[in-house]
Short mmCIF file of C-alpha atoms and ligand atoms in Angstrom, two decimals:
data_model
loop_
_atom_site.label_atom_id
_atom_site.label_comp_id
_atom_site.label_asym_id
_atom_site.label_seq_id
_atom_site.Cartn_x
_atom_site.Cartn_y
_atom_site.Cartn_z
CA MET X 2 19.62 0.73 -7.25
CA PRO X 3 16.44 2.57 -7.07
CA PHE X 4 14.85 0.65 -3.82
CA CYS X 5 15.50 3.16 -1.22
CA GLY X 6 15.55 2.36 2.26
CA GLY X 7 14.30 4.38 5.51
CA ASP X 8 16.63 7.47 5.45
CA ARG X 9 15.36 8.37 1.85
CA LEU X 10 12.15 7.90 2.85
CA ARG X 11 12.09 10.28 5.86
CA GLU X 12 13.34 12.60 3.58
CA ALA X 13 10.57 12.01 0.68
CA TYR X 14 8.38 12.38 3.46
CA ARG X 15 9.73 15.87 4.88
CA ARG X 16 9.55 17.33 1.39
CA ALA X 17 5.93 15.80 1.20
CA GLN X 18 4.97 18.10 4.78
CA ALA X 19 7.03 21.08 3.34
CA GLU X 20 5.28 20.99 -0.14
CA ARG X 21 1.95 19.77 0.70
CA PHE X 22 1.48 16.37 -1.06
CA ALA X 23 1.26 13.04 0.20
CA PHE X 24 2.18 9.72 -1.00
CA MET X 25 0.01 6.80 -2.05
CA ALA X 26 0.62 3.92 -0.53
CA ASN X 27 -0.08 0.67 -2.96
CA ASN X 28 -0.59 -2.74 -1.54
CA VAL X 29 0.84 -5.48 -3.94
CA ALA X 30 0.52 -9.30 -3.88
CA GLU X 31 1.97 -10.39 -7.42
CA PRO X 32 3.45 -8.45 -10.21
CA ASN X 33 1.08 -6.97 -12.31
CA ILE X 34 -0.28 -4.22 -10.10
CA LEU X 35 3.59 -3.48 -9.41
CA ILE X 36 4.82 -2.85 -13.18
CA GLY X 37 1.60 -0.90 -13.86
CA LEU X 38 2.64 1.14 -10.51
CA LEU X 39 6.58 1.11 -11.55
CA GLU X 40 5.50 2.46 -14.79
CA ALA X 41 2.91 4.84 -14.07
CA SER X 42 5.41 6.43 -11.32
CA THR X 43 8.31 6.60 -13.57
CA GLU X 44 6.23 8.42 -16.12
CA ALA X 45 4.80 11.07 -13.56
CA ARG X 46 7.97 11.48 -12.07
CA SER X 47 6.85 10.41 -8.63
CA ASP X 48 8.38 8.23 -5.87
CA LEU X 49 6.61 5.03 -5.29
CA LEU X 50 5.48 3.66 -2.04
CA VAL X 51 4.51 -0.27 -2.21
CA GLN X 52 3.39 -2.26 0.72
CA ILE X 53 2.93 -6.16 1.78
CA SER X 54 0.73 -6.68 4.25
CA PRO X 55 1.20 -10.39 6.15
CA GLY X 56 -2.06 -11.67 3.76
CA ALA X 57 -0.46 -10.82 0.95
CA ALA X 58 3.09 -12.56 2.23
CA LYS X 59 0.84 -15.85 3.35
CA PHE X 60 -0.51 -15.37 -0.38
CA ALA X 61 2.98 -14.81 -2.39
CA GLY X 62 4.62 -17.83 -0.30
CA GLY X 63 1.87 -20.16 -0.69
CA GLY X 64 0.95 -20.17 3.02
CA ASP X 65 4.50 -19.41 4.05
CA LYS X 66 4.37 -15.70 5.10
CA ARG X 67 8.13 -15.38 5.72
CA ALA X 68 9.05 -16.83 2.21
CA GLY X 69 6.12 -14.72 0.60
CA LEU X 70 7.52 -11.88 2.35
CA ARG X 71 11.04 -12.19 1.14
CA GLY X 72 10.08 -12.81 -2.15
CA LEU X 73 7.68 -10.08 -2.65
CA SER X 74 10.62 -7.89 -1.22
CA ALA X 75 13.20 -9.09 -3.67
CA LEU X 76 10.89 -9.02 -6.19
CA ILE X 77 9.95 -5.40 -5.65
CA ARG X 78 13.71 -4.17 -5.23
CA GLU X 79 14.28 -6.25 -8.42
CA LEU X 80 11.83 -5.12 -11.05
CA ALA X 81 12.63 -1.44 -9.49
CA ALA X 82 16.27 -1.65 -10.06
CA PRO X 83 16.02 -0.01 -13.73
CA TYR X 84 13.64 2.70 -12.74
CA PRO X 85 14.67 6.09 -12.43
CA ILE X 86 12.56 6.44 -9.25
CA CYS X 87 12.78 5.76 -5.79
CA VAL X 88 11.03 3.07 -4.82
CA PHE X 89 9.85 2.35 -1.12
CA ILE X 90 8.72 -1.00 0.60
CA ASN X 91 6.38 -0.20 3.50
CA LEU X 92 4.96 -3.39 5.63
CA ASP X 93 1.03 -2.54 5.99
CA HIS X 94 -0.76 -3.99 9.12
CA PHE X 95 1.87 -6.33 10.91
CA THR X 96 0.70 -7.16 14.19
CA ARG X 97 2.12 -8.99 17.43
CA GLY X 98 1.56 -11.97 15.79
CA GLU X 99 4.14 -11.11 13.57
CA MET X 100 7.23 -9.66 15.45
CA GLU X 101 9.42 -12.52 14.52
CA LEU X 102 9.23 -11.41 10.59
CA ILE X 103 9.24 -7.73 11.62
CA GLU X 104 12.61 -8.26 13.05
CA GLU X 105 13.73 -10.49 10.22
CA ALA X 106 12.84 -7.34 7.81
CA ILE X 107 14.55 -5.26 10.18
CA GLU X 108 17.89 -7.12 10.50
CA ASP X 109 17.86 -7.62 6.76
CA ARG X 110 16.71 -4.54 5.56
CA LEU X 111 13.91 -5.81 3.21
CA VAL X 112 11.71 -2.55 3.67
CA SER X 113 11.90 0.85 4.17
CA SER X 114 9.57 1.24 6.83
CA ILE X 115 6.98 -1.06 8.81
CA MET X 116 3.53 -0.37 9.81
CA ILE X 117 2.94 -2.21 13.49
CA ASP X 118 -0.79 -2.43 14.52
CA ALA X 119 -1.79 -2.66 17.70
CA SER X 120 -4.68 -0.41 17.45
CA GLN X 121 -7.15 -3.35 18.25
CA GLU X 122 -5.24 -3.48 21.75
CA ALA X 123 -5.61 -1.52 24.71
CA PHE X 124 -4.03 2.14 24.84
CA GLU X 125 -0.93 0.99 27.03
CA GLU X 126 -0.69 -2.35 25.67
CA ASN X 127 -0.73 -0.66 22.08
CA ILE X 128 1.98 1.69 23.08
CA ARG X 129 4.19 -1.22 24.29
CA LEU X 130 4.15 -3.23 21.65
CA SER X 131 4.61 -0.34 18.84
CA ARG X 132 7.72 1.01 21.26
CA ALA X 133 8.99 -2.36 20.88
CA VAL X 134 9.25 -2.24 17.01
CA ALA X 135 10.60 1.52 17.02
CA GLU X 136 13.34 0.36 19.34
CA ALA X 137 13.88 -2.64 17.36
CA ALA X 138 14.35 -0.04 14.10
CA ALA X 139 16.47 1.98 16.05
CA GLY X 140 19.68 2.96 14.30
CA THR X 141 19.03 0.94 11.26
CA GLY X 142 16.72 4.14 9.27
CA ILE X 143 13.46 1.91 8.64
CA LEU X 144 10.57 4.06 9.89
CA ILE X 145 7.81 3.05 11.82
CA GLU X 146 4.27 3.65 11.44
CA ALA X 147 1.86 2.91 14.41
CA GLU X 148 -1.80 3.17 14.61
CA LEU X 149 -4.34 4.81 17.10
CA GLY X 150 -7.73 4.40 16.92
CA LYS X 151 -9.80 2.03 14.67
CA ILE X 152 -10.43 2.07 11.21
CA LYS X 153 -13.77 0.08 10.09
CA GLY X 154 -13.85 -2.25 8.02
CA VAL X 155 -11.97 -5.39 6.69
CA GLU X 156 -8.42 -5.02 6.30
CA ASP X 157 -6.55 -8.60 5.21
CA GLU X 158 -6.56 -10.04 8.62
CA ILE X 159 -7.80 -7.21 10.49
CA SER X 160 -11.44 -6.06 10.85
CA SER X 161 -13.59 -3.92 12.90
CA ASP X 162 -17.24 -3.46 13.43
CA GLU X 163 -16.69 0.01 14.13
CA ALA X 164 -15.11 3.21 13.72
CA LEU X 165 -13.05 4.52 16.79
CA TYR X 166 -11.97 8.43 16.28
CA THR X 167 -8.36 8.97 17.43
CA ASP X 168 -8.24 11.31 20.20
CA PRO X 169 -5.80 14.43 19.56
CA ASP X 170 -4.49 14.57 23.08
CA GLU X 171 -3.93 10.69 23.20
CA ALA X 172 -1.87 10.96 19.77
CA VAL X 173 0.54 13.40 21.38
CA GLU X 174 1.21 11.08 24.31
CA PHE X 175 1.26 7.85 21.84
CA VAL X 176 3.70 9.53 19.51
CA GLU X 177 5.95 10.92 22.32
CA ARG X 178 6.07 7.27 24.53
CA THR X 179 6.21 5.06 21.05
CA ALA X 180 8.82 7.34 19.21
CA ALA X 181 6.99 6.00 16.24
CA ASP X 182 8.25 7.97 12.89
CA LEU X 183 4.60 8.00 11.21
CA LEU X 184 0.95 8.01 12.73
CA ALA X 185 -1.63 5.80 11.44
CA ILE X 186 -5.44 7.79 12.15
CA SER X 187 -8.85 7.28 12.37
CA VAL X 188 -10.80 9.68 11.27
CA GLY X 189 -14.07 7.89 9.42
CA THR X 190 -12.49 6.48 6.40
CA GLN X 191 -13.28 2.49 5.78
CA HIS X 192 -11.03 -0.54 4.81
CA GLY X 193 -12.42 -1.66 1.98
CA VAL X 194 -15.56 -0.77 -0.68
CA SER X 195 -17.33 2.50 0.83
CA LYS X 196 -18.83 5.15 -0.69
CA GLY X 197 -17.03 9.01 -0.07
CA ARG X 198 -20.32 10.62 0.49
CA ASP X 199 -21.73 8.12 3.47
CA LEU X 200 -18.56 8.50 5.28
CA GLU X 201 -18.70 10.13 8.46
CA LEU X 202 -15.55 11.86 7.83
CA ARG X 203 -14.08 13.82 10.40
CA VAL X 204 -11.62 16.23 8.29
CA ASP X 205 -11.36 18.48 11.40
CA LEU X 206 -9.83 15.80 13.30
CA ALA X 207 -6.85 15.45 11.04
CA ALA X 208 -6.33 19.28 11.79
CA LYS X 209 -7.06 19.15 15.11
CA ILE X 210 -4.12 15.93 15.54
CA ARG X 211 -1.63 17.58 13.50
CA ASP X 212 -2.10 20.74 15.54
CA ARG X 213 -1.59 19.17 18.99
CA LEU X 214 0.89 17.29 17.48
CA ALA X 215 2.85 20.63 16.69
CA ALA X 216 2.08 22.17 19.34
CA ALA X 217 4.04 19.46 21.31
CA GLY X 218 7.27 19.73 18.95
CA LEU X 219 6.07 16.55 16.95
CA ASP X 220 6.15 16.27 13.20
CA ALA X 221 5.32 12.87 12.52
CA PRO X 222 3.33 12.47 9.16
CA LEU X 223 0.12 11.43 9.59
CA VAL X 224 -1.41 8.42 7.66
CA LEU X 225 -4.68 7.74 6.31
CA HIS X 226 -5.76 4.19 5.91
CA GLY X 227 -8.75 3.10 4.06
CA THR X 228 -9.14 5.59 1.00
CA SER X 229 -10.20 4.05 -1.54
CA GLY X 230 -13.63 5.54 -1.38
CA LEU X 231 -13.15 8.90 -0.92
CA LEU X 232 -13.68 11.40 -3.24
CA PRO X 233 -10.98 13.60 -5.14
CA GLU X 234 -11.76 16.61 -3.16
CA GLN X 235 -12.08 14.89 -0.01
CA VAL X 236 -8.30 13.54 -0.55
CA GLN X 237 -7.43 17.38 -1.40
CA GLU X 238 -8.68 18.47 2.16
CA MET X 239 -6.85 15.66 4.03
CA ILE X 240 -3.55 16.42 2.47
CA GLY X 241 -4.15 19.98 3.79
CA TYR X 242 -4.30 18.86 7.00
CA GLY X 243 -1.22 17.25 7.19
CA ILE X 244 -2.18 13.51 5.99
CA CYS X 245 1.42 12.39 3.71
CA LYS X 246 0.55 8.79 3.11
CA LEU X 247 -2.66 7.72 1.78
CA ASN X 248 -3.27 4.01 1.53
CA LYS X 249 -4.58 2.05 -1.53
CA ASP X 250 -5.53 -1.30 -1.68
CA THR X 251 -8.92 -2.05 -2.49
CA HIS X 252 -9.81 0.20 -5.39
CA TYR X 253 -6.24 -1.31 -7.52
CA GLN X 254 -8.33 -4.93 -6.53
CA TYR X 255 -11.15 -3.46 -8.16
CA VAL X 256 -9.34 -2.20 -10.86
CA TYR X 257 -7.71 -6.01 -11.48
CA GLY X 258 -10.79 -7.85 -11.03
CA ARG X 259 -12.84 -5.44 -13.69
CA THR X 260 -9.94 -5.82 -16.29
CA ALA X 261 -10.08 -9.24 -15.83
CA THR X 262 -14.04 -9.96 -16.06
CA GLU X 263 -14.11 -7.82 -18.82
CA PHE X 264 -11.00 -9.40 -20.61
CA PHE X 265 -12.55 -13.22 -20.22
CA ALA X 266 -16.09 -12.15 -20.72
CA GLU X 267 -14.68 -11.11 -24.16
CA HIS X 268 -12.58 -14.04 -24.91
CA ALA X 269 -15.22 -16.58 -23.71
CA THR X 270 -15.24 -18.36 -26.57
CA ASP X 271 -11.72 -18.80 -27.23
CA ILE X 272 -11.50 -20.37 -23.91
CA LEU X 273 -15.00 -22.22 -23.21
CA PRO X 274 -15.48 -25.17 -25.01
CA PRO X 275 -18.82 -25.09 -27.48
CA GLU X 276 -21.67 -27.39 -27.09
CA GLY X 277 -21.50 -30.46 -28.10
CA VAL X 278 -17.63 -30.64 -27.64
CA GLU X 279 -16.56 -32.62 -24.80
CA ASP X 280 -15.43 -30.75 -21.83
CA ASP X 281 -11.64 -32.22 -21.82
CA VAL X 282 -9.55 -30.26 -19.46
CA GLY X 283 -7.30 -33.20 -18.32
CA ASN X 284 -6.06 -33.83 -21.87
CA LEU X 285 -6.38 -29.94 -23.01
CA PHE X 286 -8.83 -31.06 -25.56
CA ALA X 287 -6.40 -33.10 -27.44
CA ARG X 288 -8.73 -35.86 -28.91
CA GLY X 289 -11.29 -33.37 -30.94
CA ASP X 290 -10.89 -30.63 -33.22
CA TRP X 291 -11.65 -27.79 -31.16
CA SER X 292 -9.03 -26.29 -29.17
CA PRO X 293 -8.83 -23.15 -26.98
CA ASN X 294 -6.60 -19.92 -27.98
CA LYS X 295 -3.73 -19.59 -26.39
CA LYS X 296 -3.44 -16.21 -27.05
CA ALA X 297 -6.67 -15.80 -25.03
CA PHE X 298 -5.84 -18.02 -21.72
CA ASP X 299 -1.94 -17.09 -21.26
CA PRO X 300 -2.03 -15.67 -17.72
CA ARG X 301 0.65 -13.09 -19.74
CA ALA X 302 -2.51 -11.90 -21.81
CA VAL X 303 -4.78 -10.88 -19.37
CA GLY X 304 -2.05 -9.85 -17.29
CA ALA X 305 -1.00 -7.24 -19.94
CA GLU X 306 -4.03 -5.73 -20.19
CA ILE X 307 -3.98 -5.51 -16.00
CA GLN X 308 -0.61 -3.45 -15.97
CA ALA X 309 -2.17 -1.23 -18.58
CA ARG X 310 -4.92 -0.44 -16.75
CA VAL X 311 -3.17 0.35 -13.28
CA ARG X 312 -0.82 2.56 -15.08
CA GLU X 313 -3.70 4.71 -16.45
CA ILE X 314 -5.35 4.48 -12.76
CA ALA X 315 -2.34 4.99 -10.80
CA HIS X 316 -1.53 8.68 -12.91
CA ALA X 317 -4.65 9.77 -11.76
CA LEU X 318 -4.32 8.50 -7.87
CA ILE X 319 -0.53 9.97 -8.44
CA GLU X 320 -1.97 13.40 -9.69
CA GLN X 321 -4.61 13.41 -6.61
CA ALA X 322 -1.75 12.56 -4.12
CA GLY X 323 0.37 15.70 -5.83
CA SER X 324 3.81 13.49 -5.58
CA SER X 325 4.28 13.65 -9.71
CA GLY X 326 7.24 15.85 -10.28
CA LYS X 327 8.53 15.39 -6.83
CA THR X 328 11.24 12.31 -7.24
CA LEU X 329 13.91 13.05 -4.76
CA TRP X 330 15.89 10.47 -7.07
CA GLU X 331 18.23 12.12 -9.50
CA ALA X 332 20.10 10.62 -12.47
CA ARG X 333 23.63 11.26 -10.73
CA GLU X 334 26.56 9.27 -11.54
CA ASP X 335 26.72 7.52 -7.97
CA GLN X 336 23.30 6.20 -8.50
CA GLN X 337 23.54 4.92 -12.37
ZN1 ZN M 425 -5.09 -0.17 6.33
#
């Protein structure tokens, strides 16, 4: 059963720290991106970290976050089962409004790790909320990621007009007092679409935070959000400074939209009625001579294209993160 819990994920991050690589943390809200990621990760012999945001849970649940979260978690675990890699599930940007869901995810072991995002709150309140989640997860193995500093841009239901860089001294106090396992830092990356060259990226700050934590005897892996606009060389630099988790959402969303746009443009005449034909969607054109082509409009047709394209892009991103060939999974008999 390749869905792996927090204990295995902790081991994966330790290895990433020791061998200087990172994991791409990929958001999913439906099966196509997930399947592309599973295929690419297995081919690359990389473990896979997928994340569910509150917005994705709400979407997948038809407006019901709880149903969506349980449904997506079950889908990921079931689809992951035959793949010979470790597949981890993280909750992405869960906030104070989702405390009940967080507790349920811990109780029912739906995930491997949870990000509690209270970075919009004042420092003390951020500590209080992050610590509460760390305490709720204590003894379960589930890892807790907390964030200090604000990341510019809009992610899901969280938005921030300005970037607020993480203060290295506050970072030490924050990790000590929250007992968070992972620390998400703000060093100038942005959520959403951004250009690598335009970012006021402060790579030095990641190094400073890592050093300050190490001096205090803390080894929490660092997490970077909003990495879709980073250039490969910037990613490399950040990994060198102790970043072990790179969040990727926007990039795959673009790949999804781009692939669908090209596919439907190519097949437009198979789907749209030609001029002079009555637009009779209600009766699926049963009255006339013209019929749309099922091979073009079946969602599985475009879905297969999206899966293939995600698979291709994921290979490049896994290479960038350096996690290829690093899977903890071994085909031991007790794991088959
Ligand atoms: Zn984020």
